[in-house]
Coordinates of C-alpha atoms (C1' of nucleotides) in Angstrom, one line a residue:
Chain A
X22 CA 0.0 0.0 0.0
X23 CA 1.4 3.6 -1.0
X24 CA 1.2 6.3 0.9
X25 CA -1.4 7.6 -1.3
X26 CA -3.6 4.9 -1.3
X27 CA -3.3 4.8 2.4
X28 CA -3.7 8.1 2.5
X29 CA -7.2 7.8 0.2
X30 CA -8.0 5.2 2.4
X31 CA -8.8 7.3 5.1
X32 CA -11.8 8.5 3.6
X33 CA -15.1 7.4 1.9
X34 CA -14.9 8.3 -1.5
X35 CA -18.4 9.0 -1.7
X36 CA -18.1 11.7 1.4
X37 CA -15.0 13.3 -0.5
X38 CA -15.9 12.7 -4.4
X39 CA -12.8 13.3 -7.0
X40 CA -12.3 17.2 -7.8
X41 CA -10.4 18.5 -10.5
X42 CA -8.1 21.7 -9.8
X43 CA -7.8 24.3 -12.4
X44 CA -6.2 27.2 -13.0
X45 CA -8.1 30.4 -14.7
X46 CA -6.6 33.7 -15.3
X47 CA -7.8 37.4 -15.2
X48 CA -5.3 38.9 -17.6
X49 CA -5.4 42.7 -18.2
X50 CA -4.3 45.1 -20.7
X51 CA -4.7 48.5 -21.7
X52 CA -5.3 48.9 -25.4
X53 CA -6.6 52.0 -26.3
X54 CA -6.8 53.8 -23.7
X55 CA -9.2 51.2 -22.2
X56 CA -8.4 48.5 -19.9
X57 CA -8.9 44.9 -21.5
X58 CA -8.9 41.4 -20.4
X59 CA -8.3 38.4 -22.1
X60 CA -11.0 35.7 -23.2
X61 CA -11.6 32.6 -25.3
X62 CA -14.4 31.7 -26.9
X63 CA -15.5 28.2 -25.8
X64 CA -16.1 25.7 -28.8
X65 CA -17.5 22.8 -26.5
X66 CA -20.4 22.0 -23.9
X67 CA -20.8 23.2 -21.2
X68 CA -21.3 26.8 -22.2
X69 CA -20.1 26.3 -25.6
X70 CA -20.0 29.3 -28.1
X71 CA -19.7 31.5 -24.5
X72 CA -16.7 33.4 -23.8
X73 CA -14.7 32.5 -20.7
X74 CA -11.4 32.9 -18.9
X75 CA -8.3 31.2 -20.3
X76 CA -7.2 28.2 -17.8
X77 CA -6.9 24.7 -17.4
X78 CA -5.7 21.9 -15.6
X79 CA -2.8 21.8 -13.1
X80 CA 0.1 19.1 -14.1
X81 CA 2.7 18.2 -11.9
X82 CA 3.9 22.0 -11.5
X83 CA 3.2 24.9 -9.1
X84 CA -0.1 26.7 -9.0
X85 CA 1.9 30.0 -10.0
X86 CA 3.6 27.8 -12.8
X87 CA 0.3 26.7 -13.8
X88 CA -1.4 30.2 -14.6
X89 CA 2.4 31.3 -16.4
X90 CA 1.6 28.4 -18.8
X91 CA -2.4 28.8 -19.4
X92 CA -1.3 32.0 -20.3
X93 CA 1.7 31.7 -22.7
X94 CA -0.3 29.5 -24.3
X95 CA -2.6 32.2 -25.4
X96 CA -0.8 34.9 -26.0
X97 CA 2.9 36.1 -26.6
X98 CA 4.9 34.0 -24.9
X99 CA 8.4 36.2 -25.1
X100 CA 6.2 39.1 -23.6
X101 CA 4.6 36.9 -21.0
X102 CA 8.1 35.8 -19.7
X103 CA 9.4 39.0 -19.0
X104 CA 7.3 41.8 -17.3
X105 CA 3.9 40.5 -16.7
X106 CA 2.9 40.6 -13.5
X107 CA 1.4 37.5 -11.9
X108 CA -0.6 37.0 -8.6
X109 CA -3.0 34.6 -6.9
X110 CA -6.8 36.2 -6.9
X111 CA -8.6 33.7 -4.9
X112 CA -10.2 30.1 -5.4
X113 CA -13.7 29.3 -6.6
X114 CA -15.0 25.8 -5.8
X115 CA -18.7 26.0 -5.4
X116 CA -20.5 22.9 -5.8
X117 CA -22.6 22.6 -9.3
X118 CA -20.2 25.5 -10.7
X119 CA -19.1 23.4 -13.4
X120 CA -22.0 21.1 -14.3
X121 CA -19.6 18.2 -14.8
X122 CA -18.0 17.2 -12.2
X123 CA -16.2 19.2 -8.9
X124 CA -13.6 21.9 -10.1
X125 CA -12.3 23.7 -7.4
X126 CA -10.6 26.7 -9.8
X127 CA -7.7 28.8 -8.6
X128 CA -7.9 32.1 -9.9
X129 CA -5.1 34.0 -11.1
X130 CA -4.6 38.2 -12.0
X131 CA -1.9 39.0 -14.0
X132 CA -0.9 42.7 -15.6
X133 CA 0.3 43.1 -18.7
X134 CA 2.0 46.1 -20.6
X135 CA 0.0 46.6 -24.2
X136 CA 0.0 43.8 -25.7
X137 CA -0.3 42.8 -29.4
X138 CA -3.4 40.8 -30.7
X139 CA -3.3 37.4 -29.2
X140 CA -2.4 35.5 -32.1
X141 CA 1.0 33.8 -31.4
X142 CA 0.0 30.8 -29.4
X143 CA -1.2 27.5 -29.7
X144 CA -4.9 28.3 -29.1
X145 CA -4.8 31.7 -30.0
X146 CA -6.9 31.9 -32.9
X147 CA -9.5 31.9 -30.0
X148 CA -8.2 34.3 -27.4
X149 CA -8.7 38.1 -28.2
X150 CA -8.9 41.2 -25.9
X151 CA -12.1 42.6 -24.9
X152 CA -13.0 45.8 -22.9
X153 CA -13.9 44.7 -19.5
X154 CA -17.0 46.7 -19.4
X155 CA -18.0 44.4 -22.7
X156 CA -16.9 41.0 -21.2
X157 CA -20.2 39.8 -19.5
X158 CA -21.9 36.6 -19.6
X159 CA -18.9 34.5 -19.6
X160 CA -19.1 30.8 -18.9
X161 CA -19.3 29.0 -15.6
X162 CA -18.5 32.4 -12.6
X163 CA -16.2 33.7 -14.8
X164 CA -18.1 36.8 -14.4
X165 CA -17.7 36.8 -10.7
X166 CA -13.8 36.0 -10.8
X167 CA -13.5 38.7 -13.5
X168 CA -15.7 41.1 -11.2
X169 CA -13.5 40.0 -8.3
X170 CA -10.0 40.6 -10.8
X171 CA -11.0 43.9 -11.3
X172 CA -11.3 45.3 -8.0
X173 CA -8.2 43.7 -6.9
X174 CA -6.6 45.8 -9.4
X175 CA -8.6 49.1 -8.2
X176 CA -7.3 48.3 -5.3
X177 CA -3.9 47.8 -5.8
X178 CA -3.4 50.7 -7.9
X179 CA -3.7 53.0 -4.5
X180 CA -0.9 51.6 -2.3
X181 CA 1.1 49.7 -4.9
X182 CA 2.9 50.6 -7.8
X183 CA 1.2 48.4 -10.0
X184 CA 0.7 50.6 -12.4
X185 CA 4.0 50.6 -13.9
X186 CA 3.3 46.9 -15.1
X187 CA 0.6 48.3 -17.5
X188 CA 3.4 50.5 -19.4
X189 CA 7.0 50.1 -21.1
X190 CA 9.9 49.7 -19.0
X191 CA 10.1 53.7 -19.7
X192 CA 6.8 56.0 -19.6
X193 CA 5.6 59.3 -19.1
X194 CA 3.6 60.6 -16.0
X195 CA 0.9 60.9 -18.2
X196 CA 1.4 57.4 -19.7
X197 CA 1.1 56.7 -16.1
X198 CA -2.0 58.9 -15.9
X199 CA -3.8 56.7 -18.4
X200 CA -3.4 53.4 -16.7
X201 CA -4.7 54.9 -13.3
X202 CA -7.4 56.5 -15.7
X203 CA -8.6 53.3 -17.4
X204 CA -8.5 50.7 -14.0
X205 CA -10.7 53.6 -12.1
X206 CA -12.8 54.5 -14.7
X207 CA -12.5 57.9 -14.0
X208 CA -10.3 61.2 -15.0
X209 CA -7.7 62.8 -12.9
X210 CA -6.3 66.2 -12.3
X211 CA -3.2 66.4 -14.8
X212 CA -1.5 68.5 -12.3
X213 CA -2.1 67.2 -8.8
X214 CA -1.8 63.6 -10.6
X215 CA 1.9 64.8 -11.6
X216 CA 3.4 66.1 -8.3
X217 CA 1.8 63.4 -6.1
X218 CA 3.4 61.0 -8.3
X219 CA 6.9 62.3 -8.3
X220 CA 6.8 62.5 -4.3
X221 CA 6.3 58.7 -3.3
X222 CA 9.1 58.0 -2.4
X223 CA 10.5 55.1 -5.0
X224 CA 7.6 55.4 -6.9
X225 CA 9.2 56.4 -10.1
X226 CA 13.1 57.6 -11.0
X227 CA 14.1 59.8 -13.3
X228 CA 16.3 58.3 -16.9
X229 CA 16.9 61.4 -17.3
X230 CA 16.1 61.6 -21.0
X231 CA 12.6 62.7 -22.8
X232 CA 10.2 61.5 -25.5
X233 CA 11.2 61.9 -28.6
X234 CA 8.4 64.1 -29.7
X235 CA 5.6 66.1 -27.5
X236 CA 2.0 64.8 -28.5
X237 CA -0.2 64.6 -31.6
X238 CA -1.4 67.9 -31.4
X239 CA 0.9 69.8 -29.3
X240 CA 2.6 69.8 -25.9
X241 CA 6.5 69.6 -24.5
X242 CA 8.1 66.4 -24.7
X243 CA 7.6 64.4 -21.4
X244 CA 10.3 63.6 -19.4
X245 CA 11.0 59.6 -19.0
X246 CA 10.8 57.9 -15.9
X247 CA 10.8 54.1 -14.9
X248 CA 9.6 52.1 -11.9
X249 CA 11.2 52.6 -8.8
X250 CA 12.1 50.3 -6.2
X251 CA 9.3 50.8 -3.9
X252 CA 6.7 47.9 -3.2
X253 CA 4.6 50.1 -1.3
X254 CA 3.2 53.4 -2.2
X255 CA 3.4 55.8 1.0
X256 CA 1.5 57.9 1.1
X257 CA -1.0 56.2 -1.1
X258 CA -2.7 57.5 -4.1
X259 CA -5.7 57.6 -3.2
X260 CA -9.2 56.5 -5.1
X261 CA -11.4 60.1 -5.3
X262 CA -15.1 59.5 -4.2
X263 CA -14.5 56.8 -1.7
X264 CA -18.2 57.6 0.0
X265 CA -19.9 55.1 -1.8
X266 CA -17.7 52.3 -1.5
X267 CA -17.2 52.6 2.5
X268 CA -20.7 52.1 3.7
Chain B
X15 CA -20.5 7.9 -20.5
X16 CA -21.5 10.4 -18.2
X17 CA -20.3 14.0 -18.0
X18 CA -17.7 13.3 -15.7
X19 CA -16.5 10.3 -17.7
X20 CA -16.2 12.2 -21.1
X21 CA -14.6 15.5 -19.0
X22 CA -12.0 12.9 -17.4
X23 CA -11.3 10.9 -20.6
X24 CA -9.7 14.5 -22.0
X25 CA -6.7 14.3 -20.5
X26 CA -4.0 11.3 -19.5
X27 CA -3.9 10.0 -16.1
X28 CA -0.6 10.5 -16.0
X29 CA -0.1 14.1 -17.0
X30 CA -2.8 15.6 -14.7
X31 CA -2.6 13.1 -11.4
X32 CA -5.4 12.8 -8.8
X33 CA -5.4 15.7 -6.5
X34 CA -6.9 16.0 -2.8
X35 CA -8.6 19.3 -2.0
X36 CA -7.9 20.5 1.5
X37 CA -9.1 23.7 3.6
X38 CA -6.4 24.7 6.6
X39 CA -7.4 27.2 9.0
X40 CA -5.6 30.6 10.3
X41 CA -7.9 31.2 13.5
X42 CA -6.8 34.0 15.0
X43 CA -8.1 35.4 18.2
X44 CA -6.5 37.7 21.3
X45 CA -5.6 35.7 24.7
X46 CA -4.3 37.9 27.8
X47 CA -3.3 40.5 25.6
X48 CA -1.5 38.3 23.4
X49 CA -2.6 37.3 19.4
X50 CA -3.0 33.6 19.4
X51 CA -3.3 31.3 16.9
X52 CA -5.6 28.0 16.9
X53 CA -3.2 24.9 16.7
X54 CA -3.7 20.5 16.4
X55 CA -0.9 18.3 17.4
X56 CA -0.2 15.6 14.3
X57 CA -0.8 12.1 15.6
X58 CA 0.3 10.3 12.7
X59 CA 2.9 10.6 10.0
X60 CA 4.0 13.1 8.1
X61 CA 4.9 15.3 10.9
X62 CA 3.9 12.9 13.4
X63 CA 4.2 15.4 16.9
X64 CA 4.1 18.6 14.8
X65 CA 1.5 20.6 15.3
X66 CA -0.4 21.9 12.4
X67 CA -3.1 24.5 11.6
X68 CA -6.5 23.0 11.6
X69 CA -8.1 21.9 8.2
X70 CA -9.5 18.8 6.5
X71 CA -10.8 17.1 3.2
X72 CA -13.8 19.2 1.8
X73 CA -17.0 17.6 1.2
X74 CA -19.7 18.2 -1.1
X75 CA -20.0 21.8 0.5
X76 CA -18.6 25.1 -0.7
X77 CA -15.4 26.0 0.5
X78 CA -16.2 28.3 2.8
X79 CA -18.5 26.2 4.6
X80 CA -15.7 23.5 4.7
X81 CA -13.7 26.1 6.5
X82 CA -16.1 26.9 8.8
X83 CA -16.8 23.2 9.8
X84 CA -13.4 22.1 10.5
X85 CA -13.2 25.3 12.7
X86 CA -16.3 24.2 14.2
X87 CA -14.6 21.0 14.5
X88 CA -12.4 22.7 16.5
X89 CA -13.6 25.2 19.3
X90 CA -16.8 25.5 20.4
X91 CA -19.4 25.8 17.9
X92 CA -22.2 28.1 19.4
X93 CA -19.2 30.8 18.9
X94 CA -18.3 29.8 16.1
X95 CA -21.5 30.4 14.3
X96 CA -22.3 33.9 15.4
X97 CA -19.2 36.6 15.2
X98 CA -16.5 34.6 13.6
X99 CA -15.0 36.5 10.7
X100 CA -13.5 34.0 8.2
X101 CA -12.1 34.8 4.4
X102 CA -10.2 33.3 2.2
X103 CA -6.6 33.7 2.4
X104 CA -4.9 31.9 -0.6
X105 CA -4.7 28.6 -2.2
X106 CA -1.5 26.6 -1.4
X107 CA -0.3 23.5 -4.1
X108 CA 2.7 23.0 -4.5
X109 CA 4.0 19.4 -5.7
X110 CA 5.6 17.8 -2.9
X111 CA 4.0 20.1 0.2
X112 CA 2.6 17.0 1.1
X113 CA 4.4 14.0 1.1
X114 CA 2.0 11.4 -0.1
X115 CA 0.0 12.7 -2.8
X116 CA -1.0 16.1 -4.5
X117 CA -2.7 18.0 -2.4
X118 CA -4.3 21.6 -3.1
X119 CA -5.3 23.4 0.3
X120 CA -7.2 26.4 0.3
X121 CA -6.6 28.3 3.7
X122 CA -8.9 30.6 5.7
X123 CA -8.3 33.5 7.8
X124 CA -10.9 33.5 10.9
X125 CA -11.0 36.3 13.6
X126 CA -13.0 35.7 16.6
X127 CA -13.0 37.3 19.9
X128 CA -11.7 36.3 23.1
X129 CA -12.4 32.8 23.2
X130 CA -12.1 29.8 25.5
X131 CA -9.6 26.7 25.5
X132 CA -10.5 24.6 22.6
X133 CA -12.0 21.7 24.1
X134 CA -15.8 21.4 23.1
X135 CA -15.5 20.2 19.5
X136 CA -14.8 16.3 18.5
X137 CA -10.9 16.3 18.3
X138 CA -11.1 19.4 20.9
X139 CA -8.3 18.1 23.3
X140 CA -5.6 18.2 20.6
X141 CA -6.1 21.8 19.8
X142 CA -5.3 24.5 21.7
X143 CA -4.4 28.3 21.2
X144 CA -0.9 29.2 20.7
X145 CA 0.7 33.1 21.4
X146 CA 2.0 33.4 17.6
X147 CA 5.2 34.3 18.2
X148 CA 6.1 30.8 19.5
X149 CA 3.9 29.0 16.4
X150 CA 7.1 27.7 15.0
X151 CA 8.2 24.2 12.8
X152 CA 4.2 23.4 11.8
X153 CA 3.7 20.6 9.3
X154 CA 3.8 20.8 5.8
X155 CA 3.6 24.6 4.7
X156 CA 1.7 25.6 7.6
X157 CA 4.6 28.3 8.7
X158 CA 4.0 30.1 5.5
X159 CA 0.7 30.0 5.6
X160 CA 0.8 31.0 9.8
X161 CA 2.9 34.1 7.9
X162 CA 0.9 34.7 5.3
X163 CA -2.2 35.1 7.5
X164 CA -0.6 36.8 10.1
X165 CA 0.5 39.8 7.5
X166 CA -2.6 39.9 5.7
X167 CA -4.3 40.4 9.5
X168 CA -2.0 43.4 10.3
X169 CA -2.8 44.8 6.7
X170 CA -6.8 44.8 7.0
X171 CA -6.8 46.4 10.7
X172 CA -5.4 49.2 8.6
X173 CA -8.1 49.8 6.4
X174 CA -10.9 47.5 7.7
X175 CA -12.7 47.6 11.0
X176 CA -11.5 44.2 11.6
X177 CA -10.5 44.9 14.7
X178 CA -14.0 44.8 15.9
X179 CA -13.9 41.1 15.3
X180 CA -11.6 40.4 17.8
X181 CA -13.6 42.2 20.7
X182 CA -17.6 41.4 22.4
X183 CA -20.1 43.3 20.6
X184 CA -19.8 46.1 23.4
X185 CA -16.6 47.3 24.0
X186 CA -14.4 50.1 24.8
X187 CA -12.0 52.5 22.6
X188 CA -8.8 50.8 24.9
X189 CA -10.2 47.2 24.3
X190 CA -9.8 48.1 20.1
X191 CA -6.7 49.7 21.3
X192 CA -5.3 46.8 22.4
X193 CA -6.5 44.9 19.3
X194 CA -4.0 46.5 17.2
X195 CA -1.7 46.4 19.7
X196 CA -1.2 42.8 19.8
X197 CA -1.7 42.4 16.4
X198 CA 0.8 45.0 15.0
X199 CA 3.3 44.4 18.2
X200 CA 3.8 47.8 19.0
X201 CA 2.0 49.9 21.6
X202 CA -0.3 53.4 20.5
X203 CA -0.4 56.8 21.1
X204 CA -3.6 56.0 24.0
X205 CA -4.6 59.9 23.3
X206 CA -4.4 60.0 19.3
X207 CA -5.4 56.4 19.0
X208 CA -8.7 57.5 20.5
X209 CA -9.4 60.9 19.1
X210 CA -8.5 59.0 15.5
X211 CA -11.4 55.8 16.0
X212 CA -13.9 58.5 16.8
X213 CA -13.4 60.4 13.5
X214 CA -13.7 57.7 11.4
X215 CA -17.5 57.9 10.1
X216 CA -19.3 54.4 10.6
X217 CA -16.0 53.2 12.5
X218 CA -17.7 52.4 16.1
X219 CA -20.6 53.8 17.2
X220 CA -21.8 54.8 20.9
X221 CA -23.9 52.6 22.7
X222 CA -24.7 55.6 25.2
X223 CA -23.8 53.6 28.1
X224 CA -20.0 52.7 30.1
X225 CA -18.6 49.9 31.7
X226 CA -19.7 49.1 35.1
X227 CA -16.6 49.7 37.1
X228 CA -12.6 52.0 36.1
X229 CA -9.4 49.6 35.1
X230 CA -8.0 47.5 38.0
X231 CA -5.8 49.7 38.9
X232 CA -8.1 53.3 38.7
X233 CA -9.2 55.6 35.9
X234 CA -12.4 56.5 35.2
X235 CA -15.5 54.2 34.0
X236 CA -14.8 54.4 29.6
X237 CA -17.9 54.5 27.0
X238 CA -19.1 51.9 25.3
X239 CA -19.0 51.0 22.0
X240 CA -20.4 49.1 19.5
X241 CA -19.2 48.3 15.4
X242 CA -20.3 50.6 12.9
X243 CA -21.6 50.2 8.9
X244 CA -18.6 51.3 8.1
X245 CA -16.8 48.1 5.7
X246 CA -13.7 50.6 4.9
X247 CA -12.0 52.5 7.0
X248 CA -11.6 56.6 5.8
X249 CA -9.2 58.0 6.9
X250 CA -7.0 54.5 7.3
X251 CA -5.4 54.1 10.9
X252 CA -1.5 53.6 9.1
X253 CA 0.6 51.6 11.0
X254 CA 3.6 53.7 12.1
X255 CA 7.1 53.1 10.8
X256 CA 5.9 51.3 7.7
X257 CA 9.4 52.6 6.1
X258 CA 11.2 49.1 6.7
X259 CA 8.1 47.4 4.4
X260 CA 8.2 49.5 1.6
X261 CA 11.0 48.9 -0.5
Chain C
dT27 C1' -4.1 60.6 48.6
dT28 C1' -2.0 58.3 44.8
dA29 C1' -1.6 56.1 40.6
dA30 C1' -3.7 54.8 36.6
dT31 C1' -6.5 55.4 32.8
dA32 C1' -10.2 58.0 29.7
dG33 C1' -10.6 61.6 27.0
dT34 C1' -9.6 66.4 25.1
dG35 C1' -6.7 70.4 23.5
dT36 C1' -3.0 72.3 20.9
dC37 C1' 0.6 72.7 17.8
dT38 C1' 3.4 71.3 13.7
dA39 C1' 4.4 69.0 9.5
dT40 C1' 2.5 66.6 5.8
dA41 C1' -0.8 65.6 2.4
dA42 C1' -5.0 66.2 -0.7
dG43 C1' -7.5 68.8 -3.8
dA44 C1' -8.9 73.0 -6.2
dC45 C1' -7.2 76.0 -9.3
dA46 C1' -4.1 79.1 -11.6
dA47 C1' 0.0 80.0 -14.1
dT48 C1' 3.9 79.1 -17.0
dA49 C1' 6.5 76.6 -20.5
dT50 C1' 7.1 73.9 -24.6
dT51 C1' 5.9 71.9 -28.8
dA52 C1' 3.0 70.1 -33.2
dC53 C1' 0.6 72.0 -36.6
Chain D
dG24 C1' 0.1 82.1 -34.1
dT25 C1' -2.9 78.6 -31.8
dA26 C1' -4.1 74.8 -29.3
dA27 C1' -2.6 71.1 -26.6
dT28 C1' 0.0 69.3 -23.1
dA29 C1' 3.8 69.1 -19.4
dT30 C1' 5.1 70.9 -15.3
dT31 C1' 5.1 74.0 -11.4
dG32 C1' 3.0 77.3 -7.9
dT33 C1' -0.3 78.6 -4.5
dC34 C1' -3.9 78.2 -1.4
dT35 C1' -7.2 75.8 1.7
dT36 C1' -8.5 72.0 4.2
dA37 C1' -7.7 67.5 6.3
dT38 C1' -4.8 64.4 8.7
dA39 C1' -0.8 62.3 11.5
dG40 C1' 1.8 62.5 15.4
dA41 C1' 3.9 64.7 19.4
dC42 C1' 2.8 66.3 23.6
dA43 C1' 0.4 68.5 27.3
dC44 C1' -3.5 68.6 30.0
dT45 C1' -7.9 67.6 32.6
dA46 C1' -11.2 64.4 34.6
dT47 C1' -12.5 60.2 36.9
dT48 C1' -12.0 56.2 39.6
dA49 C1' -9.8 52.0 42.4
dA50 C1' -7.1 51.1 46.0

DNA sequence: TTAATAGTGTCTATAAGACAATATTAC
DNA sequence: GTAATATTGTCTTATAGACACTATTAA
């Protein structure tokens, strides 16, 4: 006897039936000047012709190891192995959430500069970028981990420099701007945005150089910054209009 | 061929090998001033005479309720049902984290207040509360997890009225005092630390009445309070000296 | 009375937000 | 030149933290 079957021996399989562990992933861009996340369109039952959150099954690998893969496999994979930002979201394993069989999935968030068209992989005929406020009615509670994703990343945008994964390894303050602009859903004040940035400590540093060129219609060339080494933003930047969220 | 059949037929045995799906619980909870932790001693191997956070195989139950249960399991249960806090912390899989097969465990973070030695539930008399600081060599991944939990706890007094969890329904701006004080290990500004609670709209709210009798040692008779509607906390109560966790 | 604790007042430095002003560049 | 954008300045209000102070109560 194995330690394994020993071990499954200790239980009635009928109290503890067999459960499949996946992996999905909330993966978010900003294209556009809108934040995206990426989807596949399901070809099978359940749910087929629904879109959904890329995932899969866990081999014989880390969780974290897991989510890197489901992802390379549908989209850039040179891109994916560099500077996307990867983190555990939170586990969904709800009886009757996939009508097959138990699935307990564990969800994943990752942040990813602008990225091109999801096209490269193995799958990727299927994957494609959508604007989150356009992603609904996804299969099995995709809708709920997506929901879930999103204000993760809300919330990690105010005490975390997080932001900097959304953007090149060199960006503007108003590059900068944009992303906070897109995740919130909301505009912010050019100026205060700018000074507030540059005093967090570690925030941002300096390259020293500029853009090549000011904008499309006008306007000095930006000075270049990139991420600091800060893993804390202090003080915070702040969400504006909190009220509604606190009660 | 069923649904489960066809779904399992999809992929080879050998590339995606049986998994177990655990919950393991962080119960957290403040004994003579001191933040505890809710421990088992291991009576069989692996880590035979470890101890080990509480957790268990989940049934056909959500996850949450299989948290719940096996801290039911645990302490006593009338407690248990009413003011226990309990969210999900993150999902721990690592090949190899257990010895003898793959296991997934999904832990839980639970806050309760003051609560008595462990010895109600079924397996009561090997659990018992532990000061944290001397929760040390657990089985398997436990210590991370313990460490995991225990930063995630100091992070959501910050911004959460948490604390509340940890203290009766009634109680007293020094009893929340002392709340973050054993939970962040560092003592507060008595005078600020109260002035700040009380501006915090839908923080605590007065109950109009004081405790029957001063401190043990003098002072006068403090108001009462009970938890607010508040869910965030705005302004945040920062911890002080965060400078050592940012970068 | 004494010591301990609850609760308030005050002052300073920092931060947030509103808003104005200046500087630079594409067209 | 004109419009757009980057960046800086100023002012008001809110907050954090240090510290002093008063009030109340058990022993």
């Amino acid at each position: 006897m194995t330690d394994a079957e020993s071990f499954l021996a200790e239980y009635d399989p009928r109290e503890y039936p067999p459960v499949a562990v996946t992996v999905d992933v909330v993966a978010l861009t900003i294209r556009d000047g809108k934040l995206c996340v990426l989807l596949i369109e399901r070809g099978e039952q359940p749910f087929a012709g629904h879109r959904a959150l890329p995932g899969g099954f866990v081999r014989d690998e880390t969780l974290d190891e897991a989510a890197r893969r489901e992802l390379a496999e549908e989209t850039d994979v040179r891109l994916v192995e560099d500077r996307v930002h990867l983190e555990q979201l939170g586990t969904y394993g709800n009886p009757g959430r996939d009508p097959r069989m138990r699935v307990v999935s564990v969800a994943y968030l990752a942040f990813a500069p602008h990225l091109p068209e999801a096209t490269a992989g193995s799958d990727a005929a299927r994957a494609y970028w959508v604007p989150v406020e356009e992603a609904k009615d996804l299969a099995f509670d995709h809708d709920q981990i997506l929901a879930d994703g999103l204000e993760r990343a809300r919330d990690k945008l105010e005490y975390t420099p997080l932001a900097t994964a959304f953007v090149g390894t060199e960006f503007t303050v108003s590059e900068l701007r944009a992303v906070y602009a897109a995740v919130w859903g909301e505009e912010l004040h050019a100026g205060n945005f700018h000074r507030k940035v540059l005093s967090v400590p570690g925030f941002v540093e300096s390259t020293g150089g500029t853009v090549a060129r000011g904008g499309e219609r006008g306007g000095p060339k930006a000075k270049l910054y990139r991420a600091g080494d800060a893993r804390l933003l202090h003080p915070a930047l702040l969400r504006p209009t909190r009220e509604d969220r606190v009660r």
